[in-house]
CSV table of N, CA, C and O and ligand atoms in Angstrom, one decimal:
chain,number,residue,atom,x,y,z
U,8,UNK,N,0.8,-1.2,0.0
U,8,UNK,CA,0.0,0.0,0.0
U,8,UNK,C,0.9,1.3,0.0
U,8,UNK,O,2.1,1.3,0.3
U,9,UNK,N,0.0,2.3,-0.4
U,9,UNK,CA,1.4,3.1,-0.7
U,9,UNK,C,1.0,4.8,0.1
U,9,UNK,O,-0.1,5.2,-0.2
U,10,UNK,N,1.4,5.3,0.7
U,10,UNK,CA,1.3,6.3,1.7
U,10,UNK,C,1.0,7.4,1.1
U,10,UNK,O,1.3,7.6,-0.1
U,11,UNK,N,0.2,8.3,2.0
U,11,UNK,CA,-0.7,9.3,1.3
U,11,UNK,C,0.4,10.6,1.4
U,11,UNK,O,1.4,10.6,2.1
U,12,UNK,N,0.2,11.4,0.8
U,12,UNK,CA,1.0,12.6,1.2
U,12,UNK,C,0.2,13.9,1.1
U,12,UNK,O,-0.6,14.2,0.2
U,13,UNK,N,0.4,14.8,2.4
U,13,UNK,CA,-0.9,15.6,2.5
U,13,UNK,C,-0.1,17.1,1.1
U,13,UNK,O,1.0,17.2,0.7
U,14,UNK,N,-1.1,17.6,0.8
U,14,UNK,CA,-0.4,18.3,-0.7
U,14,UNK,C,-0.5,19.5,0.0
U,14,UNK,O,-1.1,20.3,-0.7
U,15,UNK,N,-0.3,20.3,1.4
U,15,UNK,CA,-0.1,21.3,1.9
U,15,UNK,C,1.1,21.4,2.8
U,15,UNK,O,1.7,22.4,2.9
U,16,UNK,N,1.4,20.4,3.5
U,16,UNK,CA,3.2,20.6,3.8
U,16,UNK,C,3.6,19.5,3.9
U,16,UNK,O,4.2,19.1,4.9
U,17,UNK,N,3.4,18.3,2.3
U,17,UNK,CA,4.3,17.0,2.2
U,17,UNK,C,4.5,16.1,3.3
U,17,UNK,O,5.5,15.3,3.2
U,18,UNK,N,3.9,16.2,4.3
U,18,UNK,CA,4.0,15.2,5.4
U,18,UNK,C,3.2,13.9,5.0
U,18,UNK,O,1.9,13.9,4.8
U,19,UNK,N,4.0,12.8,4.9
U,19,UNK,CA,3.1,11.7,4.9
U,19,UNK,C,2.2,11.4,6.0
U,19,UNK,O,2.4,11.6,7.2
U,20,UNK,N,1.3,10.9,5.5
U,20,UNK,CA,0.1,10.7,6.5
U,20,UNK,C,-0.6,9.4,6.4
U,20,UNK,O,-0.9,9.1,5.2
U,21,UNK,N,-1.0,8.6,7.4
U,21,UNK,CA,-1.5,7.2,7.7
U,21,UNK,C,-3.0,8.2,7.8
U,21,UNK,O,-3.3,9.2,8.4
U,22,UNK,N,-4.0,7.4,6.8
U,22,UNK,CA,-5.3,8.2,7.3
U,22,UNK,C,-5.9,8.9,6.0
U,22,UNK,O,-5.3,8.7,4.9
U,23,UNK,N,-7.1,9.7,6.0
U,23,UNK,CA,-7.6,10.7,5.4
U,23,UNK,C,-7.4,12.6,5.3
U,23,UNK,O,-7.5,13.5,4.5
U,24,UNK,N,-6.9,12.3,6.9
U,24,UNK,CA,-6.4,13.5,7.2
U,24,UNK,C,-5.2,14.4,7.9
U,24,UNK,O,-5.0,14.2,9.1
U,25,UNK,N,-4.7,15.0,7.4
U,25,UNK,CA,-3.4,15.4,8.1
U,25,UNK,C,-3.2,15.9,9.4
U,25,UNK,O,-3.5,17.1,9.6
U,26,UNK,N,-2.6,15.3,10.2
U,26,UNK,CA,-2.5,15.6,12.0
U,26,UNK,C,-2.2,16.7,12.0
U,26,UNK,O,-2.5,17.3,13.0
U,27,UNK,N,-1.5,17.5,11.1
U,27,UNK,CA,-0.8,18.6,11.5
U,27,UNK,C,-1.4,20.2,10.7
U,27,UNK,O,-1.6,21.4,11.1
U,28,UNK,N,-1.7,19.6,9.5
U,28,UNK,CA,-2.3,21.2,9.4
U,28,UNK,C,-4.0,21.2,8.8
U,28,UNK,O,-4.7,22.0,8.3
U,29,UNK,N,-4.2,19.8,9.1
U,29,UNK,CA,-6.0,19.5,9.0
U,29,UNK,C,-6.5,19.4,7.8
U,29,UNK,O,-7.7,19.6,7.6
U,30,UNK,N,-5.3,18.9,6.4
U,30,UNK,CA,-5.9,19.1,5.5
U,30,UNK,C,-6.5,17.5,5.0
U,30,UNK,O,-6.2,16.4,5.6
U,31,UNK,N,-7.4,17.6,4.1
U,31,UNK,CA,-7.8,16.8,3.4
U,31,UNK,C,-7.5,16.1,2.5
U,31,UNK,O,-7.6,14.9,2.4
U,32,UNK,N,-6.9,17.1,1.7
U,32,UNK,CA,-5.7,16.7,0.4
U,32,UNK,C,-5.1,16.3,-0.1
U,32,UNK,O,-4.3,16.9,-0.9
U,33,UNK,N,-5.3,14.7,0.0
U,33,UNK,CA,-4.0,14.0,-0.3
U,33,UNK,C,-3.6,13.6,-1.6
U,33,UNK,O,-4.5,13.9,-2.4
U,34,UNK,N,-2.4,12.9,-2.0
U,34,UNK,CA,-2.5,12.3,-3.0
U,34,UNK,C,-1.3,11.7,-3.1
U,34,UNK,O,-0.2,12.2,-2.9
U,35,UNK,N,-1.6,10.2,-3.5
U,35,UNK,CA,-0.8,9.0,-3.6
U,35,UNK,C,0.4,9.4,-4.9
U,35,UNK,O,1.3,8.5,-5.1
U,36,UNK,N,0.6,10.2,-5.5
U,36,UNK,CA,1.2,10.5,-6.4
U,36,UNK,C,2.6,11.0,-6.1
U,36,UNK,O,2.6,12.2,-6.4
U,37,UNK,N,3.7,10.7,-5.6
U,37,UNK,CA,4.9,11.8,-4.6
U,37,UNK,C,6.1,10.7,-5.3
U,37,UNK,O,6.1,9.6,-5.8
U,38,UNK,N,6.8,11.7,-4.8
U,38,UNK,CA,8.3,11.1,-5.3
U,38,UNK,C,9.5,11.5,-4.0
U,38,UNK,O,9.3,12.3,-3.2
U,39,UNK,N,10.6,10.9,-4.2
U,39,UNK,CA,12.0,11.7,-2.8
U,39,UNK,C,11.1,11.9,-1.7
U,39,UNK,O,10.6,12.9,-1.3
U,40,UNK,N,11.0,10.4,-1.0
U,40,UNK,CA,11.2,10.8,0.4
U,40,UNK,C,12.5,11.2,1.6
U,40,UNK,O,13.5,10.5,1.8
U,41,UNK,N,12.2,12.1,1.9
U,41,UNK,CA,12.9,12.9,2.6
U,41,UNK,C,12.6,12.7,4.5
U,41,UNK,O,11.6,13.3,4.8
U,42,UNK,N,13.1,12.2,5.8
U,42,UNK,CA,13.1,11.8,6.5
U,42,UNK,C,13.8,13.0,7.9
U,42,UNK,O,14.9,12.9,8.3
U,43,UNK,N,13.0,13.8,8.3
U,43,UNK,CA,14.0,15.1,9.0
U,43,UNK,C,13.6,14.5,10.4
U,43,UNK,O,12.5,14.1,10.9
U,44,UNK,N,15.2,14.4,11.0
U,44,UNK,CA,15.1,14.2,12.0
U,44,UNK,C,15.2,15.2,13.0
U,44,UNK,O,14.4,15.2,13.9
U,45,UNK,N,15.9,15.9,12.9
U,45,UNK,CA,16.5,17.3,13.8
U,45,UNK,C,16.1,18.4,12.5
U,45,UNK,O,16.8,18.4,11.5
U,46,UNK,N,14.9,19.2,12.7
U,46,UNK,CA,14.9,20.2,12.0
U,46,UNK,C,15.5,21.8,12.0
U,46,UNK,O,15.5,22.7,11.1
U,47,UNK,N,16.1,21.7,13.5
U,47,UNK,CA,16.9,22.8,13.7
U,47,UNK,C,18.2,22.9,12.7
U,47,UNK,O,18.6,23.9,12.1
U,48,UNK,N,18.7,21.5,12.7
U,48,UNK,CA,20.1,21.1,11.9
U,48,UNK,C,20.2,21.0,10.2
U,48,UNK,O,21.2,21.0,9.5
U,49,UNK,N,18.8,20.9,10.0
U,49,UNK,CA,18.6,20.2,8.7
U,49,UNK,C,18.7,21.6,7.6
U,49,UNK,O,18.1,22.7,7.7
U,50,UNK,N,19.6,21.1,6.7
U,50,UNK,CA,19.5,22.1,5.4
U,50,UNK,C,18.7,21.3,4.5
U,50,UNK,O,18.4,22.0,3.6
U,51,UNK,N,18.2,20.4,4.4
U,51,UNK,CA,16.9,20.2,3.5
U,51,UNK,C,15.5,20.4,4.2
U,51,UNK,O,14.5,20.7,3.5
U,52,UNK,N,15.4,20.4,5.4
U,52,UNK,CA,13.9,20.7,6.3
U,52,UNK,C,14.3,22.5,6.2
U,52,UNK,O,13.3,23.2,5.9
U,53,UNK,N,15.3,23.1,6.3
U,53,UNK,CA,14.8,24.4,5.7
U,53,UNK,C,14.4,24.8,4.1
U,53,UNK,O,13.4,25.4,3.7
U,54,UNK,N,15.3,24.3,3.4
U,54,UNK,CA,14.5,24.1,2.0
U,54,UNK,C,13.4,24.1,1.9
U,54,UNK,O,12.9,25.2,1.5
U,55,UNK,N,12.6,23.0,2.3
U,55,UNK,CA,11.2,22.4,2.0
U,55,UNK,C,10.4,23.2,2.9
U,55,UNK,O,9.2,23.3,2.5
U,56,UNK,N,10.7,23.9,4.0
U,56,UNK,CA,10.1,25.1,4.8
U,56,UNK,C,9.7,23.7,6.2
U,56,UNK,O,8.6,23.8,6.7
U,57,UNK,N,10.4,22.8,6.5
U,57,UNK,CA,10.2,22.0,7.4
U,57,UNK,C,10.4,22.1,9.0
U,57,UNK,O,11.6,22.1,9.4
U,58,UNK,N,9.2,22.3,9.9
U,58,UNK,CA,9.7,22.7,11.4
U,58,UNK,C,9.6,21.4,12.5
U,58,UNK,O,10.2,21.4,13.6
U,59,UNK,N,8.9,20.2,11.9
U,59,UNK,CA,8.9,19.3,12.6
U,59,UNK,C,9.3,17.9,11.8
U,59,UNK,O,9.4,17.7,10.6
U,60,UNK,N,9.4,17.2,12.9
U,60,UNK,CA,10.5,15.9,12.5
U,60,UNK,C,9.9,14.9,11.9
U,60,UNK,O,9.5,14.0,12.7
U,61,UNK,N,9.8,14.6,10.8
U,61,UNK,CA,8.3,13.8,10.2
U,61,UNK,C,9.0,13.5,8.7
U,61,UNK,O,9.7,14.4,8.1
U,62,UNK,N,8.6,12.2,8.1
U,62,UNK,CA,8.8,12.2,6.8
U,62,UNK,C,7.7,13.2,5.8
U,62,UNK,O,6.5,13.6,6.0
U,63,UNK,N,9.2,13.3,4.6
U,63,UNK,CA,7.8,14.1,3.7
U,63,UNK,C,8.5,14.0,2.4
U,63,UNK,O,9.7,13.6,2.2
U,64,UNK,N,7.8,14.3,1.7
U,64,UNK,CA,7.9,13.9,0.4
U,64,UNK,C,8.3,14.9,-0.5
U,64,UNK,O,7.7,16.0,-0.4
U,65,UNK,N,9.5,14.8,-1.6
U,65,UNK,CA,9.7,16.1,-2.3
U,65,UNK,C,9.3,16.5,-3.2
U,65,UNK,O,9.4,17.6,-3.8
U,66,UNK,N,8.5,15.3,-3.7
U,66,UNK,CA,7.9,16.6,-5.3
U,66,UNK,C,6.5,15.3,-4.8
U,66,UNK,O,6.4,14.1,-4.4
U,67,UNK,N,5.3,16.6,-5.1
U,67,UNK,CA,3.7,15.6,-4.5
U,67,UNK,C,3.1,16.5,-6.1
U,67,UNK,O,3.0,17.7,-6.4
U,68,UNK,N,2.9,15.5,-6.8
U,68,UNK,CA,1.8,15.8,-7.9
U,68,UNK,C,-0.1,16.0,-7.5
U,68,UNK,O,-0.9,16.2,-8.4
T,27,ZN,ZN1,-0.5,18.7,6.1
């Protein structure tokens, strides 16, 4: 099965809806998962505008 990705801040999401910014949005369609563990440290969680430690996905069609 293949993980949803919310299409408002690329966090993968178990579910219909995203824990974190409530969206509904998803779509099975994503590519480059990306895994931030320490977002203070991370030069790709600032890229992607990432503040919490959560996989997410880099390009969500
Ligand atoms: Zn979201």
């Amino acid at each position: 099965m293949v993980d949803q990705v919310c299409r408002e801040c690329h966090r993968l999401v178990k579910g219909q809806t995203c824990p974190v910014c409530g969206s509904s949005d998803m779509s099975s369609d994503w590519s480059g998962l990306v895994v931030i563990i320490d977002p203070e440290r991370s030069v790709i969680a600032k890229k992607i505008g990432v503040e919490l430690a959560d996989k997410y996905a880099l390009k969500v069609r």
